[in-house]
CSV table of C-alpha atoms and ligand atoms in Angstrom, one decimal:
chain,number,residue,atom,x,y,z
T,186,MET,CA,15.9,-38.9,-1.6
T,187,THR,CA,17.8,-40.3,-4.6
T,188,GLY,CA,19.3,-43.8,-4.7
T,189,PRO,CA,22.2,-44.5,-2.3
T,190,ARG,CA,25.7,-43.4,-3.3
T,191,MET,CA,28.2,-46.1,-4.0
T,192,MET,CA,31.6,-45.6,-2.3
T,193,SER,CA,34.6,-47.6,-1.5
T,194,THR,CA,37.3,-47.9,1.2
T,195,PRO,CA,39.8,-46.7,2.2
T,196,LEU,CA,38.4,-43.2,2.2
T,197,SER,CA,40.3,-40.5,0.4
T,198,ALA,CA,40.3,-37.0,2.0
T,199,GLU,CA,38.3,-35.8,-1.0
T,200,THR,CA,35.6,-38.4,-0.7
T,201,ALA,CA,35.3,-37.9,3.1
T,202,LEU,CA,34.9,-34.1,2.5
T,203,SER,CA,32.3,-34.7,-0.2
T,204,LEU,CA,29.9,-36.8,1.9
T,205,LYS,CA,26.9,-34.9,3.3
T,206,SER,CA,24.9,-35.7,6.4
T,207,GLY,CA,21.7,-37.4,5.4
T,208,GLU,CA,23.2,-39.1,2.3
T,209,ALA,CA,22.5,-42.8,2.0
T,210,VAL,CA,25.6,-44.8,1.0
T,211,LEU,CA,26.6,-48.4,0.0
T,212,ILE,CA,30.1,-49.1,1.2
T,213,SER,CA,32.4,-51.6,-0.6
T,214,GLY,CA,35.9,-52.6,0.3
T,215,ASP,CA,37.7,-53.5,3.5
T,216,ILE,CA,36.6,-52.2,6.9
T,217,PHE,CA,37.9,-53.0,10.4
T,218,THR,CA,35.8,-54.0,13.4
T,219,GLY,CA,36.4,-52.9,16.9
T,220,ARG,CA,34.3,-52.3,20.0
T,221,ASP,CA,34.9,-51.8,23.7
T,222,ALA,CA,37.8,-54.2,24.5
T,223,ALA,CA,39.6,-53.6,21.1
T,224,HIS,CA,39.4,-49.8,21.7
T,225,ARG,CA,41.0,-50.1,25.1
T,226,LYS,CA,43.8,-52.2,23.5
T,227,LEU,CA,44.3,-49.7,20.6
T,228,ASP,CA,44.5,-47.0,23.2
T,229,ASP,CA,47.1,-48.9,25.2
T,230,CYS,CA,49.2,-49.1,22.0
T,231,ILE,CA,49.0,-45.4,21.5
T,232,ARG,CA,49.8,-44.5,25.1
T,233,GLU,CA,52.8,-47.0,25.2
T,234,GLY,CA,54.1,-45.8,21.8
T,235,ARG,CA,53.6,-49.2,20.1
T,236,PRO,CA,52.3,-49.4,16.5
T,237,LEU,CA,48.7,-50.3,15.9
T,238,PRO,CA,48.0,-53.8,14.6
T,239,PHE,CA,46.9,-52.3,11.2
T,240,ASP,CA,47.6,-49.1,9.3
T,241,ILE,CA,44.7,-46.9,10.3
T,242,ARG,CA,45.2,-44.1,7.7
T,243,GLY,CA,42.1,-43.7,5.5
T,244,GLN,CA,40.4,-46.6,7.2
T,245,VAL,CA,36.9,-47.1,8.5
T,246,ILE,CA,36.1,-48.8,11.9
T,247,TYR,CA,32.8,-50.6,12.4
T,248,TYR,CA,31.6,-50.9,16.0
T,249,VAL,CA,30.2,-54.4,16.1
T,250,GLY,CA,30.3,-57.6,18.1
T,251,PRO,CA,28.8,-60.2,15.7
T,252,SER,CA,26.9,-63.3,16.7
T,253,PRO,CA,28.8,-66.6,15.9
T,254,ALA,CA,29.1,-67.6,12.3
T,255,PRO,CA,26.8,-70.6,11.4
T,256,PRO,CA,28.4,-73.3,9.2
T,257,GLY,CA,28.9,-72.2,5.6
T,258,LYS,CA,28.7,-68.4,6.5
T,259,VAL,CA,31.6,-66.1,7.0
T,260,ILE,CA,29.9,-64.2,9.9
T,261,GLY,CA,26.8,-64.3,12.0
T,262,SER,CA,24.4,-61.4,12.4
T,263,ALA,CA,26.4,-58.2,12.6
T,264,GLY,CA,24.5,-55.0,13.4
T,265,PRO,CA,26.1,-51.9,15.0
T,266,THR,CA,26.6,-51.4,18.7
T,267,THR,CA,26.3,-48.0,20.5
T,268,SER,CA,29.1,-45.8,19.4
T,269,GLY,CA,29.1,-43.5,22.4
T,270,ARG,CA,31.1,-46.0,24.5
T,271,MET,CA,34.0,-45.6,22.1
T,272,ASP,CA,34.0,-41.8,22.4
T,273,PRO,CA,36.8,-41.5,24.9
T,274,PHE,CA,39.2,-43.4,22.6
T,275,THR,CA,38.1,-41.9,19.3
T,276,PRO,CA,39.9,-38.5,19.0
T,277,ALA,CA,43.3,-40.1,19.3
T,278,LEU,CA,42.5,-42.6,16.5
T,279,LEU,CA,41.2,-39.8,14.3
T,280,ASP,CA,44.4,-37.9,14.9
T,281,LEU,CA,46.3,-40.9,13.6
T,282,GLY,CA,44.3,-40.8,10.3
T,283,LEU,CA,41.1,-42.8,10.9
T,284,LYS,CA,38.7,-41.5,8.3
T,285,GLY,CA,35.4,-43.1,9.0
T,286,MET,CA,33.3,-44.9,11.7
T,287,ILE,CA,30.1,-46.9,11.5
T,288,GLY,CA,27.9,-47.4,14.5
T,289,LYS,CA,24.6,-46.3,16.1
T,290,GLY,CA,23.8,-43.4,18.4
T,291,THR,CA,25.1,-39.9,19.2
T,292,ARG,CA,28.8,-38.9,19.5
T,293,SER,CA,30.3,-36.5,22.0
T,294,GLU,CA,31.2,-32.9,21.2
T,295,ALA,CA,34.9,-33.9,21.5
T,296,VAL,CA,34.5,-36.6,18.8
T,297,VAL,CA,32.7,-34.2,16.5
T,298,GLN,CA,35.3,-31.5,16.9
T,299,SER,CA,38.1,-34.0,16.2
T,300,MET,CA,36.2,-35.2,13.1
T,301,VAL,CA,36.0,-31.7,11.7
T,302,ARG,CA,39.6,-31.1,12.4
T,303,ASN,CA,40.6,-34.4,10.7
T,304,GLY,CA,38.0,-34.4,7.9
T,305,ALA,CA,36.4,-37.7,9.1
T,306,VAL,CA,32.9,-39.0,8.7
T,307,TYR,CA,30.5,-40.9,11.0
T,308,PHE,CA,28.1,-43.4,9.3
T,309,GLY,CA,25.0,-44.8,11.0
T,310,ALA,CA,24.0,-48.3,10.4
T,311,VAL,CA,20.5,-49.3,11.4
T,312,GLY,CA,20.5,-50.8,14.9
T,313,GLY,CA,19.0,-54.2,14.8
T,314,ALA,CA,19.4,-54.6,11.0
T,315,ALA,CA,21.9,-57.3,11.7
T,316,ALA,CA,20.9,-60.1,9.3
T,317,LEU,CA,20.7,-57.6,6.4
T,318,ILE,CA,24.1,-56.2,7.1
T,319,ALA,CA,25.6,-59.7,7.4
T,320,ARG,CA,24.6,-60.3,3.8
T,321,SER,CA,26.9,-57.5,2.7
T,322,ILE,CA,29.9,-59.1,4.4
T,323,ILE,CA,31.7,-61.4,2.1
T,324,GLN,CA,34.9,-62.2,4.1
T,325,ALA,CA,36.1,-61.9,7.7
T,326,ASP,CA,39.7,-62.3,8.7
T,327,THR,CA,41.1,-61.8,12.2
T,328,VAL,CA,43.6,-59.0,12.4
T,329,ALA,CA,44.4,-58.8,16.1
T,330,TRP,CA,43.6,-60.1,19.6
T,331,PRO,CA,41.7,-63.3,18.7
T,332,GLU,CA,41.4,-64.0,22.4
T,333,LEU,CA,38.7,-61.3,22.6
T,334,GLY,CA,36.3,-63.5,20.6
T,335,PRO,CA,33.6,-61.5,19.0
T,336,GLU,CA,35.3,-58.3,20.3
T,337,ALA,CA,38.6,-59.0,18.3
T,338,VAL,CA,39.6,-56.8,15.5
T,339,PHE,CA,38.5,-58.3,12.1
T,340,ARG,CA,39.0,-57.1,8.6
T,341,LEU,CA,35.7,-57.4,6.9
T,342,THR,CA,35.4,-57.3,3.1
T,343,VAL,CA,32.1,-55.8,2.4
T,344,LYS,CA,30.0,-55.3,-0.7
T,345,ASP,CA,27.2,-52.7,-0.7
T,346,PHE,CA,27.1,-52.3,3.1
T,347,PRO,CA,24.0,-50.0,3.7
T,348,ALA,CA,24.7,-46.9,5.9
T,349,ILE,CA,23.7,-43.3,6.2
T,350,VAL,CA,26.0,-40.3,6.7
T,351,VAL,CA,25.0,-39.2,10.2
T,352,ILE,CA,27.8,-36.7,11.0
T,353,ASP,CA,29.7,-35.3,8.1
T,354,ALA,CA,33.2,-33.8,8.1
T,355,PHE,CA,31.8,-30.4,8.7
T,356,GLY,CA,30.1,-31.4,11.9
T,357,ASN,CA,26.5,-31.5,10.5
T,358,ASP,CA,24.8,-34.0,12.8
T,359,LEU,CA,21.4,-35.7,11.8
T,360,TYR,CA,20.7,-36.4,15.5
T,361,ARG,CA,20.6,-32.7,16.1
T,362,THR,CA,19.2,-31.4,12.8
T,363,GLU,CA,16.4,-33.9,12.0
T,364,PRO,CA,14.2,-34.6,15.1
T,365,PRO,CA,13.2,-30.9,15.6
T,366,LYS,CA,11.8,-30.9,12.0
T,367,TYR,CA,9.3,-33.6,12.9
T,368,ARG,CA,8.5,-32.5,16.5
T,369,ARG,CA,4.8,-31.5,17.0
T,370,GLU,CA,2.9,-30.1,19.9
T,371,SER,CA,0.8,-32.6,21.8
T,372,ARG,CA,-2.7,-31.9,23.2
T,373,ARG,CA,-2.8,-32.1,27.0
F,134,MET,CA,-4.4,-83.8,37.6
F,135,ARG,CA,-2.3,-83.8,34.5
F,136,GLU,CA,1.3,-85.0,34.4
F,137,ILE,CA,3.8,-83.2,32.2
F,138,ASP,CA,7.3,-84.4,31.7
F,139,VAL,CA,9.8,-81.5,32.0
F,140,SER,CA,11.6,-82.6,28.8
F,141,PHE,CA,8.4,-81.5,27.0
F,142,VAL,CA,8.9,-78.0,28.5
F,143,SER,CA,12.6,-78.0,27.4
F,144,THR,CA,11.7,-78.8,23.8
F,145,ALA,CA,9.0,-76.1,23.8
F,146,VAL,CA,11.2,-73.4,25.3
F,147,LYS,CA,14.0,-74.3,22.8
F,148,GLY,CA,11.5,-74.0,19.9
F,149,LEU,CA,10.2,-70.7,21.1
F,150,PHE,CA,13.7,-69.0,21.4
F,151,LEU,CA,14.7,-70.4,18.0
F,152,LYS,CA,11.6,-68.9,16.4
F,153,ALA,CA,11.6,-65.6,18.3
F,154,ASN,CA,15.2,-64.8,17.5
F,155,THR,CA,14.9,-65.3,13.7
F,156,SER,CA,11.3,-64.4,12.8
F,157,ILE,CA,9.4,-61.3,14.0
F,158,GLY,CA,5.7,-61.5,14.8
F,159,GLN,CA,3.4,-60.5,12.0
F,160,ASP,CA,1.8,-57.7,14.1
F,161,VAL,CA,5.1,-55.9,14.5
F,162,TYR,CA,6.0,-56.6,10.8
F,163,ASN,CA,2.7,-55.1,9.7
F,164,ALA,CA,3.0,-52.1,11.9
F,165,LEU,CA,6.5,-51.4,10.4
F,166,VAL,CA,5.1,-51.7,6.9
F,167,THR,CA,2.2,-49.3,7.7
F,168,ALA,CA,4.7,-46.9,9.3
F,169,LEU,CA,6.7,-46.9,6.1
F,170,GLU,CA,3.9,-46.8,3.6
F,171,LYS,CA,1.4,-44.5,5.4
F,172,ILE,CA,3.0,-42.5,8.2
F,173,GLU,CA,6.7,-41.7,8.0
F,174,GLU,CA,7.4,-38.3,6.3
F,175,SER,CA,11.2,-38.1,6.9
F,176,PRO,CA,13.3,-39.4,4.0
F,177,VAL,CA,16.0,-40.7,6.4
F,178,GLY,CA,13.3,-42.2,8.6
F,179,ARG,CA,11.8,-44.0,5.6
F,180,ARG,CA,15.3,-45.3,4.7
F,181,VAL,CA,15.7,-46.7,8.2
F,182,LEU,CA,12.2,-48.4,8.2
F,183,GLU,CA,13.0,-49.9,4.8
F,184,GLN,CA,16.2,-51.5,6.2
F,185,ILE,CA,14.4,-52.7,9.3
F,186,ILE,CA,11.7,-54.5,7.1
F,187,LYS,CA,14.3,-55.9,4.7
F,188,ASN,CA,16.2,-57.1,7.7
F,189,HIS,CA,13.2,-59.1,9.0
F,190,ASP,CA,12.8,-60.6,5.5
F,191,ALA,CA,16.5,-61.5,5.5
F,192,ALA,CA,16.3,-63.1,8.9
F,193,ARG,CA,13.2,-65.1,8.1
F,194,ALA,CA,14.8,-66.3,4.8
F,195,THR,CA,18.2,-67.3,6.2
F,196,GLY,CA,17.4,-68.3,9.8
F,197,MET,CA,20.0,-65.8,11.0
F,198,PRO,CA,19.1,-63.8,14.1
F,199,ILE,CA,17.2,-60.6,13.6
F,200,CYS,CA,19.7,-58.8,15.8
F,201,GLN,CA,23.2,-59.9,17.0
F,202,ASP,CA,22.1,-59.0,20.5
F,203,THR,CA,20.0,-62.1,21.0
F,204,GLY,CA,19.2,-60.8,24.5
F,205,MET,CA,18.7,-62.1,27.9
F,206,ALA,CA,16.2,-64.9,28.0
F,207,VAL,CA,12.9,-64.0,29.8
F,208,VAL,CA,10.2,-66.6,30.3
F,209,PHE,CA,6.7,-66.1,31.6
F,210,ALA,CA,5.1,-69.4,32.6
F,211,ASP,CA,1.5,-69.6,33.7
F,212,ILE,CA,1.1,-73.0,35.3
F,213,GLY,CA,-2.2,-74.6,35.9
F,214,GLN,CA,-2.6,-75.7,39.5
F,215,ASP,CA,-3.7,-79.2,38.4
F,216,VAL,CA,-0.4,-79.8,36.6
F,217,HIS,CA,2.2,-82.1,38.1
F,218,PHE,CA,5.7,-81.9,36.5
F,219,THR,CA,7.7,-85.1,36.3
F,220,GLY,CA,11.1,-86.2,35.1
F,221,GLY,CA,13.2,-83.6,36.7
F,222,ASP,CA,13.6,-80.0,37.7
F,223,LEU,CA,11.4,-77.4,35.9
F,224,VAL,CA,13.8,-74.5,36.2
F,225,GLN,CA,16.7,-76.7,34.9
F,226,ALA,CA,14.4,-77.8,32.0
F,227,VAL,CA,13.7,-74.2,31.0
F,228,ASN,CA,17.4,-73.3,31.2
F,229,SER,CA,18.3,-76.4,29.1
F,230,GLY,CA,15.8,-75.3,26.4
F,231,VAL,CA,17.4,-71.9,26.3
F,232,GLU,CA,20.9,-73.3,26.2
F,233,GLN,CA,20.1,-75.6,23.3
F,234,ALA,CA,18.4,-72.8,21.3
F,235,TYR,CA,21.4,-70.5,21.7
F,236,SER,CA,23.8,-73.2,20.7
F,237,GLU,CA,21.8,-74.6,17.7
F,238,GLY,CA,20.7,-71.2,16.5
F,239,PHE,CA,24.3,-69.7,16.6
F,240,PHE,CA,22.9,-67.0,18.8
F,241,ARG,CA,25.2,-64.7,20.8
F,242,ARG,CA,25.5,-65.6,24.5
F,243,SER,CA,25.5,-62.3,26.4
F,244,LEU,CA,25.4,-63.2,30.1
F,245,VAL,CA,28.2,-62.8,32.6
F,246,ARG,CA,28.3,-64.8,35.8
F,247,ASP,CA,28.5,-61.9,38.1
F,248,PRO,CA,28.0,-58.3,37.0
F,249,LEU,CA,30.6,-56.8,39.4
F,250,PHE,CA,33.4,-59.2,40.4
F,251,ASP,CA,33.5,-62.0,37.8
F,252,ARG,CA,32.5,-60.9,34.4
F,253,THR,CA,33.1,-64.3,32.7
F,254,ASN,CA,30.5,-65.4,30.2
F,255,THR,CA,28.2,-68.2,31.5
F,256,GLY,CA,28.7,-69.8,28.1
F,257,THR,CA,25.0,-70.8,27.8
F,258,ASN,CA,23.0,-67.6,27.8
F,259,THR,CA,21.5,-68.9,31.0
F,260,PRO,CA,20.1,-68.6,33.7
F,261,ALA,CA,16.9,-67.3,32.2
F,262,VAL,CA,14.8,-64.8,34.1
F,263,ILE,CA,11.7,-66.9,34.9
F,264,HIS,CA,8.3,-65.5,36.1
F,265,THR,CA,5.9,-68.1,37.1
F,266,ARG,CA,2.2,-67.7,38.0
F,267,ILE,CA,-0.1,-70.4,39.3
F,268,VAL,CA,-3.4,-70.3,37.5
F,269,ARG,CA,-6.6,-72.5,37.3
F,270,GLY,CA,-6.7,-75.6,35.2
F,271,GLU,CA,-4.2,-78.1,33.9
F,272,ARG,CA,-2.5,-76.3,31.1
F,273,VAL,CA,0.8,-74.5,30.9
F,274,HIS,CA,1.2,-71.3,29.0
F,275,ILE,CA,4.7,-70.2,28.1
F,276,LEU,CA,5.5,-66.7,26.7
F,277,ILE,CA,9.2,-65.9,26.0
F,278,THR,CA,11.3,-62.9,24.9
F,279,PRO,CA,15.0,-62.6,24.1
F,280,LYS,CA,15.4,-59.1,25.6
F,281,GLY,CA,17.9,-56.8,24.0
F,282,PHE,CA,19.8,-54.5,26.3
F,283,GLY,CA,20.0,-51.4,24.1
F,284,SER,CA,16.4,-50.9,25.0
F,285,GLU,CA,16.4,-52.6,28.4
F,286,ASN,CA,19.1,-50.1,29.5
F,287,MET,CA,16.8,-47.2,28.7
F,288,SER,CA,14.0,-48.4,31.0
F,289,ALA,CA,13.1,-46.8,34.4
F,290,VAL,CA,11.0,-47.1,37.6
F,291,LYS,CA,9.7,-44.2,39.6
F,292,PHE,CA,7.4,-43.7,42.5
F,293,LEU,CA,4.7,-41.1,42.0
F,294,THR,CA,2.6,-39.5,44.7
F,295,PRO,CA,-1.1,-40.6,44.3
F,296,ALA,CA,-1.9,-36.9,43.6
F,297,GLN,CA,0.2,-36.9,40.4
F,298,GLY,CA,-2.3,-39.1,38.6
F,299,PRO,CA,-2.3,-39.8,34.9
F,300,GLU,CA,-0.4,-36.6,34.2
F,301,GLY,CA,2.4,-37.8,36.3
F,302,VAL,CA,2.5,-41.1,34.5
F,303,ARG,CA,2.5,-39.4,31.2
F,304,ASP,CA,5.3,-37.0,32.2
F,305,PHE,CA,7.5,-39.8,33.5
F,306,ILE,CA,7.1,-41.8,30.3
F,307,MET,CA,7.9,-38.8,28.2
F,308,ASP,CA,11.0,-38.0,30.3
F,309,THR,CA,12.2,-41.6,29.9
F,310,VAL,CA,11.6,-41.6,26.1
F,311,LYS,CA,13.4,-38.3,25.6
F,312,ALA,CA,16.4,-39.4,27.7
F,313,ALA,CA,16.5,-42.6,25.7
F,314,GLY,CA,16.7,-40.8,22.3
F,315,PRO,CA,18.1,-43.1,19.6
F,316,ASN,CA,19.6,-45.7,22.1
F,317,PRO,CA,16.7,-48.2,22.3
F,318,CYS,CA,16.6,-48.6,18.5
F,319,PRO,CA,13.2,-46.9,17.7
F,320,PRO,CA,10.5,-47.4,16.7
F,321,THR,CA,9.9,-49.0,20.0
F,322,ILE,CA,7.2,-50.7,21.9
F,323,ILE,CA,6.7,-49.4,25.4
F,324,GLY,CA,5.3,-51.4,28.3
F,325,VAL,CA,4.1,-49.6,31.4
F,326,GLY,CA,3.1,-51.0,34.8
F,327,VAL,CA,1.2,-48.8,37.2
F,328,GLY,CA,0.4,-49.6,40.9
F,329,GLY,CA,1.3,-52.6,43.1
F,330,THR,CA,4.8,-52.7,44.5
F,331,MET,CA,8.1,-51.9,42.7
F,332,GLU,CA,8.6,-55.4,41.4
F,333,LEU,CA,5.0,-55.9,40.4
F,334,ALA,CA,5.0,-52.7,38.3
F,335,ALA,CA,8.2,-53.8,36.6
F,336,ILE,CA,6.8,-57.3,35.7
F,337,MET,CA,3.6,-55.7,34.4
F,338,ALA,CA,5.8,-53.4,32.3
F,339,LYS,CA,7.8,-56.2,30.8
F,340,ARG,CA,4.6,-58.2,30.0
F,341,GLY,CA,3.3,-55.0,28.4
F,342,THR,CA,6.1,-55.0,25.8
F,343,LEU,CA,4.9,-58.4,24.7
F,344,TYR,CA,1.3,-57.5,23.9
F,345,THR,CA,0.2,-57.6,20.3
F,346,VAL,CA,0.6,-54.2,18.5
F,347,GLY,CA,-2.8,-52.6,18.4
F,348,ARG,CA,-4.2,-54.2,21.5
F,349,ARG,CA,-5.9,-51.7,23.8
F,350,ASN,CA,-6.3,-52.1,27.6
F,351,PRO,CA,-9.9,-53.3,28.1
F,352,ASP,CA,-10.4,-50.5,30.6
F,353,ALA,CA,-11.4,-47.5,28.4
F,354,LYS,CA,-9.6,-44.9,30.5
F,355,TYR,CA,-6.3,-46.8,30.3
F,356,GLY,CA,-6.9,-47.5,26.6
F,357,ALA,CA,-7.3,-43.8,26.0
F,358,LEU,CA,-4.2,-43.0,28.0
F,359,GLU,CA,-2.2,-45.5,25.9
F,360,LEU,CA,-3.2,-43.7,22.7
F,361,GLU,CA,-2.6,-40.3,24.1
F,362,ILE,CA,0.9,-41.2,25.2
F,363,LEU,CA,1.6,-43.0,21.9
F,364,GLU,CA,0.8,-39.8,20.1
F,365,ALA,CA,2.9,-37.7,22.5
F,366,VAL,CA,5.9,-40.1,22.0
F,367,ASN,CA,5.5,-39.9,18.2
F,368,ASN,CA,5.4,-36.1,18.5
F,369,THR,CA,8.9,-36.0,19.9
F,370,GLY,CA,10.3,-36.3,16.4
F,371,ILE,CA,12.9,-38.8,17.5
F,372,GLY,CA,11.9,-41.0,14.6
F,373,PRO,CA,13.2,-44.4,13.3
F,374,GLY,CA,16.7,-45.0,14.5
F,375,GLY,CA,16.6,-41.7,16.3
F,376,LEU,CA,17.4,-39.9,13.1
F,377,GLY,CA,14.3,-37.9,13.0
F,378,GLY,CA,10.7,-38.7,11.9
F,379,ARG,CA,7.1,-39.2,12.8
F,380,VAL,CA,7.4,-42.9,13.9
F,381,THR,CA,9.2,-43.2,17.2
F,382,CYS,CA,6.9,-45.8,18.8
F,383,LEU,CA,4.7,-48.6,17.4
F,384,ASP,CA,2.5,-49.0,20.5
F,385,VAL,CA,2.2,-48.3,24.2
F,386,HIS,CA,0.7,-50.9,26.6
F,387,ILE,CA,-0.3,-49.9,30.1
F,388,ASP,CA,-1.3,-52.4,32.8
F,389,PHE,CA,-2.4,-51.5,36.3
F,390,ALA,CA,-2.8,-53.2,39.6
F,391,PRO,CA,-4.5,-52.0,42.8
F,392,GLY,CA,-2.1,-49.7,44.7
F,393,HIS,CA,-1.3,-48.6,48.1
F,394,ILE,CA,-3.0,-45.3,49.3
F,395,ALA,CA,0.4,-43.8,49.9
F,396,GLY,CA,2.3,-44.3,46.6
F,397,THR,CA,2.1,-45.3,42.9
F,398,PRO,CA,5.0,-47.1,41.4
F,399,VAL,CA,5.4,-46.7,37.6
F,400,ALA,CA,7.7,-48.9,35.6
F,401,VAL,CA,8.5,-48.1,32.0
F,402,ASN,CA,10.1,-50.9,30.0
F,403,ILE,CA,11.2,-50.1,26.5
F,404,CYS,CA,11.5,-52.7,23.7
F,405,CYS,CA,13.2,-52.0,20.4
F,406,HIS,CA,11.8,-52.6,16.9
F,407,ALA,CA,13.2,-56.1,17.2
F,408,ALA,CA,10.2,-56.9,19.5
F,409,ARG,CA,10.8,-60.6,19.6
F,410,HIS,CA,8.5,-62.9,21.5
F,411,ALA,CA,6.8,-66.2,21.0
F,412,GLU,CA,4.3,-68.3,23.0
F,413,ILE,CA,2.8,-71.7,23.3
F,414,THR,CA,0.2,-73.5,25.4
F,415,LEU,CA,1.0,-77.0,26.5
L,27,SF4,S1,18.1,-52.5,21.1
L,27,SF4,FE1,17.2,-54.2,20.1
L,27,SF4,S2,17.5,-53.8,17.9
L,27,SF4,FE2,18.8,-52.5,19.0
L,27,SF4,S3,20.8,-53.5,19.1
L,27,SF4,FE3,19.7,-54.0,21.0
L,27,SF4,S4,18.5,-55.9,20.5
L,27,SF4,FE4,19.2,-55.1,18.6
């Protein structure tokens, strides 16, 4: 594997289509946080025909609920949470122009199909690599629903956020393609 | 008889949680380095291991928590029967140590008051889950772990018939590991309790996740079963982060207890690569 590819947000359609599953990337620019509670609220906005609290087109959402920021730091430890819980809400966001997601764990068939249809990418961050990821976050601003505490939507300005393209815009999924390559028979 | 002031216990518990949440044990660290340098073949798997190791370095250097899920506080206290606690309530002292650590360390508090009807945060990351044992002597041994729930959620208990034997245990562990896939943040450490009753098997399994990597059960048959299952888990190909590879698990620890003639409970407790624990003897 060669060195990681540098990329910036927002994601253009061309960049999204050029990313290949298995590629390591370093992401710089602004990304938005959102986990369970924020996704329910985003979904309420969509169903009630209200605008989302930020323009989602070309953006990347990071599934995270960080630990509290110690004095002098912009954020606490900030590793990914399990993406699957956001699956029911994701296709609608992709249809509105969301281009990328960062999390850990598998995605549903419906999400993968919507990603292919909309040319979007799913990045994996390493679960538990929370102190390392925090180092790449240089600013954190609340965008919506501060009452949700760590589950609020924040705009994070990141520099060289380490991630891996897990599912690309063509539906190639590392969780499906990789484990069989390393499977071996066990003696019994 | 020896008197121990409970404030001494509070201070010890606080120190243990501050340490465990920010600095991984050297045994786990070394196992990760060996996995990266000598074992892992998958390029993506290697990338994941590299980040896990760099993360441990970053946490140690900055005092930031290894993972933002700083877990549920679990405390094993082995209390010498000749110890007399003074100065207050022991359980309160343990909880106050946990509370202080989570506040001073800027750790995430992840407990709700009532899982079903009142999901408000307790605000302190307490109460801790406390397992006490009365042992000989006049010392107190405290072993703690902040248990993350990505991996706790993937754990399981099952009752085997006595006829199912070691094969049955192995099959149940493998089913649990395969169902867990990437969710428990592999590479994992797997604790297994066999025998006793349901709760005894579960407590043995939790303790098993805290043994030093490389430790073998002193009973040779169980030691061999641990290695056999470790190999089988690593042969699943699940790999670091579940993204494929040869390193899915760093170690398997099985403990057993005498069991009833009619049934064999087996508990499988999975711990993620952030296998955080610390201990002290007072
Ligand atoms: S399973 Fe462990 S490493 Fe993964 S997010 Fe939870 S606590 Fe962190």
